[in-house]
Coordinates of C-alpha atoms in Angstrom, one line a residue:
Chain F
X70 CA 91.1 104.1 83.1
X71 CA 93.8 102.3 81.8
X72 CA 95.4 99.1 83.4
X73 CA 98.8 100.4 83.9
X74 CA 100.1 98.9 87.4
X75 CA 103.1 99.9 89.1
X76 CA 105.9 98.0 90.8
X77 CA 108.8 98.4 92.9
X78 CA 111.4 96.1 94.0
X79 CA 112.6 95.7 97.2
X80 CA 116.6 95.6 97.7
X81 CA 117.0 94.5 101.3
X82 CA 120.5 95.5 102.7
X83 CA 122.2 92.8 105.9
X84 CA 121.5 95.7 108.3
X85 CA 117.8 96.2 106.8
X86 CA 118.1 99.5 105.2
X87 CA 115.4 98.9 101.6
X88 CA 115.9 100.4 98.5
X89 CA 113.2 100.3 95.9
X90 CA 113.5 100.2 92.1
X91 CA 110.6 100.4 89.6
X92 CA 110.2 97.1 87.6
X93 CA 108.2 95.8 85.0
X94 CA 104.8 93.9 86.5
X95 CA 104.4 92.0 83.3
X96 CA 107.3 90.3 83.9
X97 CA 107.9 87.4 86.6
X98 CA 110.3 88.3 89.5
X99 CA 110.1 85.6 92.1
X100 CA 112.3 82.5 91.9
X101 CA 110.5 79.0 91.7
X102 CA 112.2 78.1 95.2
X103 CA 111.0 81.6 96.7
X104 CA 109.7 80.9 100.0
X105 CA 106.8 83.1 99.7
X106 CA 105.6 80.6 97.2
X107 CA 106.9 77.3 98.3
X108 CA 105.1 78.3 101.4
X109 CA 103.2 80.6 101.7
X110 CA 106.0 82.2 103.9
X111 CA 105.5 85.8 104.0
X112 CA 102.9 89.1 105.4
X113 CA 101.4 91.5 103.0
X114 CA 99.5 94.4 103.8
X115 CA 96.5 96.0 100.8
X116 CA 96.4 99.9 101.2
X117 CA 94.0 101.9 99.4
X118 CA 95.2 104.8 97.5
X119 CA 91.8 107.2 97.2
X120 CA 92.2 110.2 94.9
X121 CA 96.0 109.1 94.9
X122 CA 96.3 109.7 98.5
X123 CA 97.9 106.6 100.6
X124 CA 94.9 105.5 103.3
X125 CA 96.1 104.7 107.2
X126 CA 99.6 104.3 105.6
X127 CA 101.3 104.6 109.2
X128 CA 98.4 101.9 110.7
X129 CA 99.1 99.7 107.6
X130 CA 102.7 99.7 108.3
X131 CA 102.6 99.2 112.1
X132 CA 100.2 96.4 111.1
X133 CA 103.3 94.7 108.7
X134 CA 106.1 95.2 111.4
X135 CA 103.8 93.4 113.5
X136 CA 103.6 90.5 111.5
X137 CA 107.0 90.4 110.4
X138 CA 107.7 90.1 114.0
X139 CA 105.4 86.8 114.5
X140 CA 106.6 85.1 111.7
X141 CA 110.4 86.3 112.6
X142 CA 110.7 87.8 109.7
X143 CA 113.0 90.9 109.3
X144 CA 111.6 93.8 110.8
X145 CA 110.4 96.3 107.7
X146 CA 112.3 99.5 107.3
X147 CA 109.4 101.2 107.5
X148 CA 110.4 104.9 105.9
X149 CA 111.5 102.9 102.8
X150 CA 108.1 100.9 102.5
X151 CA 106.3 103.9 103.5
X152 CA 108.4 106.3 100.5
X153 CA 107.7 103.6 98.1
X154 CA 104.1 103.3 98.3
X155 CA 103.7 106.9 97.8
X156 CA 106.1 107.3 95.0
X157 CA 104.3 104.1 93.1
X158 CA 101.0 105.4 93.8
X159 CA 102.2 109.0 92.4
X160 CA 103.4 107.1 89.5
X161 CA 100.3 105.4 88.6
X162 CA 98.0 107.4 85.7
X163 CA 95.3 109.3 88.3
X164 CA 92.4 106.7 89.2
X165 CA 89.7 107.7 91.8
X166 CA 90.8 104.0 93.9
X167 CA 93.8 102.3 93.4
X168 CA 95.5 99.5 95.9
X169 CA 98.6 99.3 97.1
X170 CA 100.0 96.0 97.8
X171 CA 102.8 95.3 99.7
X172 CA 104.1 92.2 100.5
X173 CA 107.7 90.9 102.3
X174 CA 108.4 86.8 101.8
X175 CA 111.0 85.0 103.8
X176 CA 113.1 85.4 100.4
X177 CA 115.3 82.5 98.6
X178 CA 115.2 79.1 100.5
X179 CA 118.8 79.0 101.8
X180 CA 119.3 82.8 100.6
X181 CA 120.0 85.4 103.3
X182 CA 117.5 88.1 102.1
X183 CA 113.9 88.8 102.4
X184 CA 111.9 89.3 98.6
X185 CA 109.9 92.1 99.3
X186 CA 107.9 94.3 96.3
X187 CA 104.9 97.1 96.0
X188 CA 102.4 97.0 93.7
X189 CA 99.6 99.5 92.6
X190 CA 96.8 99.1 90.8
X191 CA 93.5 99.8 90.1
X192 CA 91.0 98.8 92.6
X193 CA 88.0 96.2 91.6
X194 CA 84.5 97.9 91.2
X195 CA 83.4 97.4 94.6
X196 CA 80.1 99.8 93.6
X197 CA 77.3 96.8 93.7
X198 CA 77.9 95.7 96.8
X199 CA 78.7 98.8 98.8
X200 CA 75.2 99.9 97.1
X201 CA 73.3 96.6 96.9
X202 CA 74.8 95.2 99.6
X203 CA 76.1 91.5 100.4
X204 CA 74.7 88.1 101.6
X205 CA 77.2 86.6 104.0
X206 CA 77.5 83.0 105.1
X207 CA 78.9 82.3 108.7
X208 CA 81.4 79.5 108.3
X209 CA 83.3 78.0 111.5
X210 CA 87.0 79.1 112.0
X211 CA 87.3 75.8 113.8
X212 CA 90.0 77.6 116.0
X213 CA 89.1 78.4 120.0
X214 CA 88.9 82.2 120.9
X215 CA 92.3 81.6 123.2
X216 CA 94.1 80.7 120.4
X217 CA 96.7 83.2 120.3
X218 CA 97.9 82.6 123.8
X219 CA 97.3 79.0 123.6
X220 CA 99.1 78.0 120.3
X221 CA 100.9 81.2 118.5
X222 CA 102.8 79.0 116.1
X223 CA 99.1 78.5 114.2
X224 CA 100.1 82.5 113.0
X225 CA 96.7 83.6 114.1
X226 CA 96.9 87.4 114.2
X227 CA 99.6 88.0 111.4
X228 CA 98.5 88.6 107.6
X229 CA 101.1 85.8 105.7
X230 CA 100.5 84.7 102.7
X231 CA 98.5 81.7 104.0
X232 CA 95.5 82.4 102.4
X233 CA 94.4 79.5 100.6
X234 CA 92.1 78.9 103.0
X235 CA 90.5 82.4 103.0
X236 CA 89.8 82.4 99.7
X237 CA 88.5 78.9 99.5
X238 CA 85.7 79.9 102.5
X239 CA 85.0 83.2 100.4
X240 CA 84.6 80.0 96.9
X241 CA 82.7 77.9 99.5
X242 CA 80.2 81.2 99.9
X243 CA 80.5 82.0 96.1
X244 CA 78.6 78.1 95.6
X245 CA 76.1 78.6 98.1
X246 CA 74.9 81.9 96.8
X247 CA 76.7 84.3 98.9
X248 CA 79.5 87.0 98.1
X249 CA 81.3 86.9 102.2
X250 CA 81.8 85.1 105.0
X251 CA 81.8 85.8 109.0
X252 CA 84.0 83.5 110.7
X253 CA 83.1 82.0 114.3
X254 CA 85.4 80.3 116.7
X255 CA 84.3 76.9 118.6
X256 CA 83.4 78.7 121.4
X257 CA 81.2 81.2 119.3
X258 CA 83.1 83.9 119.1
X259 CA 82.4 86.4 115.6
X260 CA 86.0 86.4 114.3
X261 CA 86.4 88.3 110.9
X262 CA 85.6 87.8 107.1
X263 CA 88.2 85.9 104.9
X264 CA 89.5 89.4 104.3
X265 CA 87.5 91.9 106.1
X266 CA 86.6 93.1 109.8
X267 CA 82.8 92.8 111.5
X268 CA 81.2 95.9 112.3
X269 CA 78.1 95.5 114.1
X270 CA 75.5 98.9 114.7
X271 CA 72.8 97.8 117.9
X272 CA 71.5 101.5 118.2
X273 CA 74.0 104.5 119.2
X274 CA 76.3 101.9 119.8
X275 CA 78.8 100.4 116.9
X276 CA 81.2 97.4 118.0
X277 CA 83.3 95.5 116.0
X278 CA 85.8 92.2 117.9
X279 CA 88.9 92.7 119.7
X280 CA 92.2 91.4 117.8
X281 CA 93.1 89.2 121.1
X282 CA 90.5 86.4 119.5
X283 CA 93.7 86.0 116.4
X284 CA 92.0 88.4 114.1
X285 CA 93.4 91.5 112.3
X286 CA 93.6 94.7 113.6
X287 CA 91.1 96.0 110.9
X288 CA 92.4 99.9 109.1
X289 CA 88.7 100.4 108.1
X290 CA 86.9 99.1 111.1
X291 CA 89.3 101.5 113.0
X292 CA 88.6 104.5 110.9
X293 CA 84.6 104.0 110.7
X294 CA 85.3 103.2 114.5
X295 CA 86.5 107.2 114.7
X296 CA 83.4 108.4 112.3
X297 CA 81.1 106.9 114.4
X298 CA 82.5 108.4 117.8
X299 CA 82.7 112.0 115.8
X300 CA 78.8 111.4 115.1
X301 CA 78.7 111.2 118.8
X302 CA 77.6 107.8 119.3
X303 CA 79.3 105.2 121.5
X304 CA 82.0 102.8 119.8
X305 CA 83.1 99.6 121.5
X306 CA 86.4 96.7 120.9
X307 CA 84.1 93.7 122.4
X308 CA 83.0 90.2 121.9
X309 CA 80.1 89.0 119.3
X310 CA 78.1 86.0 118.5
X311 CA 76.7 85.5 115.7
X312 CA 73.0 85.8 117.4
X313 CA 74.1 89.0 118.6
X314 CA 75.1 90.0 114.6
X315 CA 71.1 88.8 113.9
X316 CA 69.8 91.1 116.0
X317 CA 72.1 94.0 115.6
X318 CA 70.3 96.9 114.1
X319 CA 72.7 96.7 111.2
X320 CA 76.4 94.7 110.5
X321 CA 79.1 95.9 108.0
X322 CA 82.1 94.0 106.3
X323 CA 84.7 96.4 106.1
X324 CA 88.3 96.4 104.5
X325 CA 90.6 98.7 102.6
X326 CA 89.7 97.7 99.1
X327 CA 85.9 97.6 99.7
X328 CA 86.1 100.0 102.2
X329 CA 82.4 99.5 103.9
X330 CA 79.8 96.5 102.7
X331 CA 76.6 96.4 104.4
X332 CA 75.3 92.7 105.2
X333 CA 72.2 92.5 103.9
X334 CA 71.8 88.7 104.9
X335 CA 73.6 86.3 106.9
X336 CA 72.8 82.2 106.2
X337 CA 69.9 83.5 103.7
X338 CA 68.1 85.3 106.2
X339 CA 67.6 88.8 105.2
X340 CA 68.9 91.8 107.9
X341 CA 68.3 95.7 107.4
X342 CA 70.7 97.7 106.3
X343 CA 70.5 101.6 106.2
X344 CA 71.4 103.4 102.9
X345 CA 71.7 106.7 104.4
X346 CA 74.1 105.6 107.1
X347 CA 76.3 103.6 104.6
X348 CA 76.3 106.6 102.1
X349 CA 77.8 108.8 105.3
X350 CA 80.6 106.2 106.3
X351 CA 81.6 105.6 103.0
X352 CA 81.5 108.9 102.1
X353 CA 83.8 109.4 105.0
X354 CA 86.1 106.3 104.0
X355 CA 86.5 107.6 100.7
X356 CA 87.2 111.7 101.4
X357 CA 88.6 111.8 105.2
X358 CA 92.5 110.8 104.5
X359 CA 94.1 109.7 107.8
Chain Q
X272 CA 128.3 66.8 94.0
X273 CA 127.4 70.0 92.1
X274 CA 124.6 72.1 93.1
X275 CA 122.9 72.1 89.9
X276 CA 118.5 72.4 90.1
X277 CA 116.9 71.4 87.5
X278 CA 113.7 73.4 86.3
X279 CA 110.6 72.7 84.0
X280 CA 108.1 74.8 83.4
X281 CA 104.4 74.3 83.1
X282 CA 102.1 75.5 79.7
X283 CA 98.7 74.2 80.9
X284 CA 96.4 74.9 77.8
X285 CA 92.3 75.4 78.1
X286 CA 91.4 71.6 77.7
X287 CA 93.8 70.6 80.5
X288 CA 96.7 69.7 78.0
X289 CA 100.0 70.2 79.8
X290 CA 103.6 70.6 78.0
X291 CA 106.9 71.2 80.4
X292 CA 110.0 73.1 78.8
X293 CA 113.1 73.5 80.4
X294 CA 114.2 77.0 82.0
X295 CA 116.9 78.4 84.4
X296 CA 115.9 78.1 88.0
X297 CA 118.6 80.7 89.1
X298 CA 115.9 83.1 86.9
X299 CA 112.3 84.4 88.3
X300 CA 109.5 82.9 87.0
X301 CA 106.7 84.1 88.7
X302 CA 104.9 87.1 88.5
X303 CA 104.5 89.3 91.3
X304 CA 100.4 88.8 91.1
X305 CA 100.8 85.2 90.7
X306 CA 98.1 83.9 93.7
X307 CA 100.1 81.2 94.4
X308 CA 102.9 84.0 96.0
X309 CA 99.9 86.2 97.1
X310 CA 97.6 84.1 98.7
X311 CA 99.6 80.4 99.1
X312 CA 97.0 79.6 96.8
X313 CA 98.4 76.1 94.8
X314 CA 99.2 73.0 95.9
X315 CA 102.6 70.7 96.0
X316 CA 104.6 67.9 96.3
X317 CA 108.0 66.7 97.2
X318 CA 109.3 63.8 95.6
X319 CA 112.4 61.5 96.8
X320 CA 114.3 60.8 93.5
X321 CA 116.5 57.9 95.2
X322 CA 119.5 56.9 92.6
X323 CA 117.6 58.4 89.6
X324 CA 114.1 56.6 90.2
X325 CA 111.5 58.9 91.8
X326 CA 109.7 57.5 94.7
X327 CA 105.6 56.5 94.9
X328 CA 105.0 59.0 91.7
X329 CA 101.7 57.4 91.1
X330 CA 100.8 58.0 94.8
X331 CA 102.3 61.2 94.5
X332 CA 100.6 62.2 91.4
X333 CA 97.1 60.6 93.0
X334 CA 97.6 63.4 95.9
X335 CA 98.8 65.9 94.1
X336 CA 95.4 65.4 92.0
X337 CA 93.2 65.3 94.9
X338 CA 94.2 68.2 96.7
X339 CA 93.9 70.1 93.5
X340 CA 89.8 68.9 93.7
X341 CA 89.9 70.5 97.2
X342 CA 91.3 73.8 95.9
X343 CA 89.4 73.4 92.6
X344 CA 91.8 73.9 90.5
X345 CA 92.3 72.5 87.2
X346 CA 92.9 68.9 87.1
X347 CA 96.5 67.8 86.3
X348 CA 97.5 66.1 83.3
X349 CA 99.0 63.3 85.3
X350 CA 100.8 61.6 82.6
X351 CA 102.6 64.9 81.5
X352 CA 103.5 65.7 84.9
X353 CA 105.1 62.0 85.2
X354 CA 106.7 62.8 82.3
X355 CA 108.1 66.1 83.6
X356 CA 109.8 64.5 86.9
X357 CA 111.1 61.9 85.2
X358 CA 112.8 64.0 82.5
X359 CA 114.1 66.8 85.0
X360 CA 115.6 63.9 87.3
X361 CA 117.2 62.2 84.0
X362 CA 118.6 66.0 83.2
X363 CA 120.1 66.6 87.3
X364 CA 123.7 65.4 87.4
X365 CA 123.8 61.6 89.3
X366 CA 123.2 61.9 93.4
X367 CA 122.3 59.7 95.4
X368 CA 119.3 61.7 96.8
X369 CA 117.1 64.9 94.7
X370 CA 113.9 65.9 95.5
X371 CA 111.6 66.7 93.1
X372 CA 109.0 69.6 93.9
X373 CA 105.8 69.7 92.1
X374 CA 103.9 73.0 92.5
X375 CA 100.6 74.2 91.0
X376 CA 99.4 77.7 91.6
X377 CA 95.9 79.4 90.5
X378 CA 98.0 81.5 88.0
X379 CA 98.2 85.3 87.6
X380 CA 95.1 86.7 89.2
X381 CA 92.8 87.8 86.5
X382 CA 94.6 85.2 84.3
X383 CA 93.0 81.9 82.4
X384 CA 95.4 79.3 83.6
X385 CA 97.2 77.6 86.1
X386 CA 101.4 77.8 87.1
X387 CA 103.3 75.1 87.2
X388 CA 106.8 73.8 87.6
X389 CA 108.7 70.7 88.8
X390 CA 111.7 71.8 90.4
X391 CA 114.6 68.7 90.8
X392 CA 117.3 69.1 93.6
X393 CA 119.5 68.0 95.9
X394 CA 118.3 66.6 99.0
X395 CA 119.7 68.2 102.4
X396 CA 121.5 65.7 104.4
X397 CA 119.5 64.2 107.1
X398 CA 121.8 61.4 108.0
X399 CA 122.4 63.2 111.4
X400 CA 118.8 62.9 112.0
X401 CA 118.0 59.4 110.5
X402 CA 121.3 58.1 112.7
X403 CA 121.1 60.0 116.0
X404 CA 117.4 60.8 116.0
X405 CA 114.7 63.7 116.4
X406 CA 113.6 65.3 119.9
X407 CA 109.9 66.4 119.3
X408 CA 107.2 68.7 120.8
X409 CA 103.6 67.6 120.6
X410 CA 101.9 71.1 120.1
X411 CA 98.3 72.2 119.4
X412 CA 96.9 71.8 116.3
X413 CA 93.7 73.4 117.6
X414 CA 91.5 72.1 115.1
X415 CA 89.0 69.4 115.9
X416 CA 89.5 65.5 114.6
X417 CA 86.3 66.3 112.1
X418 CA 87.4 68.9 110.7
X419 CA 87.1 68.0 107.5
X420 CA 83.6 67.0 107.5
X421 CA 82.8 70.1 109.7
X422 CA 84.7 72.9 107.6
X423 CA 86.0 71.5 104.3
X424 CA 86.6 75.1 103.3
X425 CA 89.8 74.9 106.0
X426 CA 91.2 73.0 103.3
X427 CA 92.6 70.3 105.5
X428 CA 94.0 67.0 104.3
X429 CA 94.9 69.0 100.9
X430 CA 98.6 70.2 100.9
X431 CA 98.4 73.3 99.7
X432 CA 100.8 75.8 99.5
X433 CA 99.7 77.9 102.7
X434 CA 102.5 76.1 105.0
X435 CA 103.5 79.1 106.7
X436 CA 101.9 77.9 109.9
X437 CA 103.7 74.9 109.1
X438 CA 107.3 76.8 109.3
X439 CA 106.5 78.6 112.4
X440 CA 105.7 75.6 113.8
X441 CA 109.2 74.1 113.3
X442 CA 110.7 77.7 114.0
X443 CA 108.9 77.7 117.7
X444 CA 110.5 73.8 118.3
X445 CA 114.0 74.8 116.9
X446 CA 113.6 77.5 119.4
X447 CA 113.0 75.1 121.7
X448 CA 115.5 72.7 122.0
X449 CA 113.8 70.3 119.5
X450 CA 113.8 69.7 115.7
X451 CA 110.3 68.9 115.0
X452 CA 106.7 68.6 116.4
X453 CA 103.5 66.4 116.2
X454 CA 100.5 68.5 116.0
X455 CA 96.9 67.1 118.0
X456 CA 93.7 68.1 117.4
X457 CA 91.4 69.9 120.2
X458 CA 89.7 66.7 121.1
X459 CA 93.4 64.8 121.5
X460 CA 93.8 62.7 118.7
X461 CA 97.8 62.6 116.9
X462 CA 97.5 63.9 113.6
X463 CA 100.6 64.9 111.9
X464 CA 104.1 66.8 111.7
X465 CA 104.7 69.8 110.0
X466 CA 105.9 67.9 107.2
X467 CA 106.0 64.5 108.2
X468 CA 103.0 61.4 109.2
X469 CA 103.6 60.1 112.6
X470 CA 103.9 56.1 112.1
X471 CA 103.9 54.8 116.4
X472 CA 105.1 50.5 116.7
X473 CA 103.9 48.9 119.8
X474 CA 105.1 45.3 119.7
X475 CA 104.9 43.7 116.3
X476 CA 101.7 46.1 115.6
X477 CA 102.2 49.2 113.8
X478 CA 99.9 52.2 113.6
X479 CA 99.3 55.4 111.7
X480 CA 96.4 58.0 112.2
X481 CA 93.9 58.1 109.2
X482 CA 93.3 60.7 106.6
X483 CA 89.8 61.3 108.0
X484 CA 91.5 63.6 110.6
X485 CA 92.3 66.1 108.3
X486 CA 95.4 65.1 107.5
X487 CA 97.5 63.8 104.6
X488 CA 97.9 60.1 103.5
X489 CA 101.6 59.8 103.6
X490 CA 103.6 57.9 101.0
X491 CA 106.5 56.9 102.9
X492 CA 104.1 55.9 105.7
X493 CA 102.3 53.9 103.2
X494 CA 105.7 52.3 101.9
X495 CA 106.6 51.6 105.5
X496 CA 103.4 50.1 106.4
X497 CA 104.1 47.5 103.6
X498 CA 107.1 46.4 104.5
X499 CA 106.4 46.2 107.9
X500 CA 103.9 43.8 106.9
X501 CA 106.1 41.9 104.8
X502 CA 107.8 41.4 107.9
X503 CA 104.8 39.2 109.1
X504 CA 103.7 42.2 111.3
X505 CA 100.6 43.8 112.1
X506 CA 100.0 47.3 110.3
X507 CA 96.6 49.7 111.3
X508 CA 95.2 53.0 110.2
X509 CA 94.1 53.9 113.2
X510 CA 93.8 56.8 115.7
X511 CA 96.5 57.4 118.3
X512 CA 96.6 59.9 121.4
X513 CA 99.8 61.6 122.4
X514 CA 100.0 59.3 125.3
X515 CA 99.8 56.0 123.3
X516 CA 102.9 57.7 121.5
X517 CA 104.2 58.1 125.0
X518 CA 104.3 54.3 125.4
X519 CA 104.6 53.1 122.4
X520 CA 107.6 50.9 121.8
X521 CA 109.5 53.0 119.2
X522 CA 107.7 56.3 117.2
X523 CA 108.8 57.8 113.9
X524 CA 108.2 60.7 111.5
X525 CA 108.0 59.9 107.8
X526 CA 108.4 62.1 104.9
X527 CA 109.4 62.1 101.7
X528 CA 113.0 63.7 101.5
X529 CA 114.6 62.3 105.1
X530 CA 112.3 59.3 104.9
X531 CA 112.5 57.8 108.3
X532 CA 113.5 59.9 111.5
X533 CA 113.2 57.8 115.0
X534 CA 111.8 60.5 117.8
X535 CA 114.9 60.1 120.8
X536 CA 112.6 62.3 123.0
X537 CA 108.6 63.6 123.7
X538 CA 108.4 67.2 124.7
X539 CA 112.0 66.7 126.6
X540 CA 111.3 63.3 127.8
X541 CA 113.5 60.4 126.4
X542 CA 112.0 57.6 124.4
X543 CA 113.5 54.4 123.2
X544 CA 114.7 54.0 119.6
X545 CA 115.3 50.7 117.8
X546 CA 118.7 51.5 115.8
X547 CA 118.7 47.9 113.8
X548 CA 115.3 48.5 113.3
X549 CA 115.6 52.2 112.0
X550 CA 118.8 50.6 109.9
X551 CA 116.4 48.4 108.0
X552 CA 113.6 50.4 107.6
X553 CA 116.0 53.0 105.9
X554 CA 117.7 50.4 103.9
X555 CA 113.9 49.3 102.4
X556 CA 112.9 52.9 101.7
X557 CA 116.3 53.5 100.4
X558 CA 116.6 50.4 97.8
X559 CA 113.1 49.7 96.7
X560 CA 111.7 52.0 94.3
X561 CA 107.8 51.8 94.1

């Protein structure tokens, strides 16, 4: 499969009408004083593109205007975003998993438009641990389970650019022998992974945390949340702790690159997981398109 | 006096070896997959360049290398660096105040090395601010005062470039009647503004909360502190609650680029400011270049 990303440019017009233009990704096109890079001021959004078909494009893209809106950001023109992602995946050479980033900064310090691109390419080989599994550390958030309604200027809830932190957890697990990490809150609350969403199996019944804790609205979680119902087994938005994920019957990661990762230990302890029932719901993730 | 940015780029080579080369900062010069635009994932600093001299570059330099530790990124080639702000503040036409912006990004994801760039400017004008003073909310940090000990992977005390918490922060006290904010932690303690250390002066003592909370060791605070004690006064590192800063005697934020701002008012209540004292404390971190 040949590395041959693809990139559109974002023109955004005063009244917010986007344009898109195909650019060259080997070349740089964000500005030193960009503020998605000055700081970190910006939402993205990661969409799978499975056998070249966009994944939960419309949940994605609800899912940006949302955080455009709590970082008061301009509000996406959605049909543009939505146009471009399926014309750069369609002009991508045919992989079977691709991802589509998208990603909108605050633009130019001082400037009076947003930067905004979209950016296909081929997904990492995500095979070994959807197979094998992964060992998962559970790290504190630090953050109390209230902290939307108590302090929404911490962003909690919104996908910015902020990640330095996520990705230093998921280095932090990397140096203790894990490949993930569940998030808790002070209060014990199961949050989410550094860039994933808890699903948690305790017999016919799968459950995975509401969003109100500050987490993302996981795509995946939501769409292995419909599998399960269609098997005819009970599905649940409710609150975890992390004893509650060591006795669960079995507990996924799940996101739109990865698309389903059984845990198959949390802080070294080793927890079943169920091959046959990972190889149906990521069989699903990776033929149903919704 | 001209708006005319000065840009040099960084070549960090395998052993750590760093070389700067001038380039047009109206041009892009990041890529689109750069982690430091997809993830915040770098680190930075802002330095005053006060009548051609930059400000506390060793104690910038000493931060700027510490925080890349936390982020484990590659150790920067301090004396190059040094080099590179000094140069791009010689090259910037005469002004009274620049600000030099260091910045230091994982790279390209995938990629082998680091991006860099110092980035030389004119300062904003915050003579309204240093005169008249700055109304100030004191908002949730949520984070506890041991953070760092308890959850190093939060990344706190490092100034990375994940600051979009940081702008919504000021954006929520701009909406609010104010200009800027001091955060406290969970369990009360004053850390720090959104980009500013909180320096409080109760009689002839001065105080300013320690690093150990997770936040960063300011150089104007430090510079302040000094000559505060070459006043013959008393200077401590020392924790603060917001109601000490409710009775302190005068309270200011420090930064870098509009160096001292007296806070007129707490969360809408008025507090005394000192103007001869402000006056002199400007003057010093105006005219002495350390």
């Amino acid at each position: 499969m040949p590395d041959s990303p693809v990139l559109f440019l974002a023109d955004t017009a005063p009244d917010g009408a986007t344009t898109f233009t195909r650019a060259d990704p080997g070349a740089a096109h964000v500005r030193v004083d960009d503020l998605g890079v000055t700081r970190g001021d910006g939402i993205f959004e990661s969409v799978a593109v499975v056998a070249g078909t966009p994944q939960s494009l419309r949940h994605h893209l609800d899912r940006f205007t949302r955080s455009a809106a709590l970082l008061d950001l301009p509000i996406p023109d959605t049909a543009a975003w939505a146009r471009a992602v399926t014309d750069a995946a369609a002009a991508h050479p045919p992989a079977p998993e691709l991802l589509a980033k998208l990603v909108l900064t605050r633009g130019v310090e001082g400037g009076d438009a947003p930067t905004g691109w979209v950016h296909v390419f081929p997904a990492p080989d995500h095979g070994p641990q959807r197979t094998a599994g992964i060992d998962v550390l559970v790290l504190e958030r630090a953050y109390p389970s209230d902290v939307v309604t108590r302090a929404p200027w911490l962003l909690q809830g919104a996908k910015t650019l902020s990640y330095a932190l996520n990705t230093a957890s998921l280095r932090y697990a990397r140096s203790h022998g894990a490949h993930d990490v569940v998030f808790v809150s002070s209060d014990g609350d199961v949050l989410e992974g550094p860039n994933s969403t808890v699903l948690a199996r305790f017999a016919d019944r799968w459950v995975t945390p509401p969003p109100e804790l500050g987490i993302l609205d996981g795509t995946t979680a939501g769409r292995a949340l419909a599998w399960a119902a269609g098997r005819g087994d009970r599905t649940e938005v409710a609150r975890l702790s992390a004893d509650d994920l060591r006795v669960a019957d079995a507990v996924w990661l799940l996101s739109s690159g990865r698309l389903s990762a059984p845990v198959r230990s949390l802080d070294g302890v080793p927890r079943p997981t169920d091959a046959a029932l990972q190889a149906e719901l990521l069989h699903h993730l990776l033929t149903v398109h919704d």
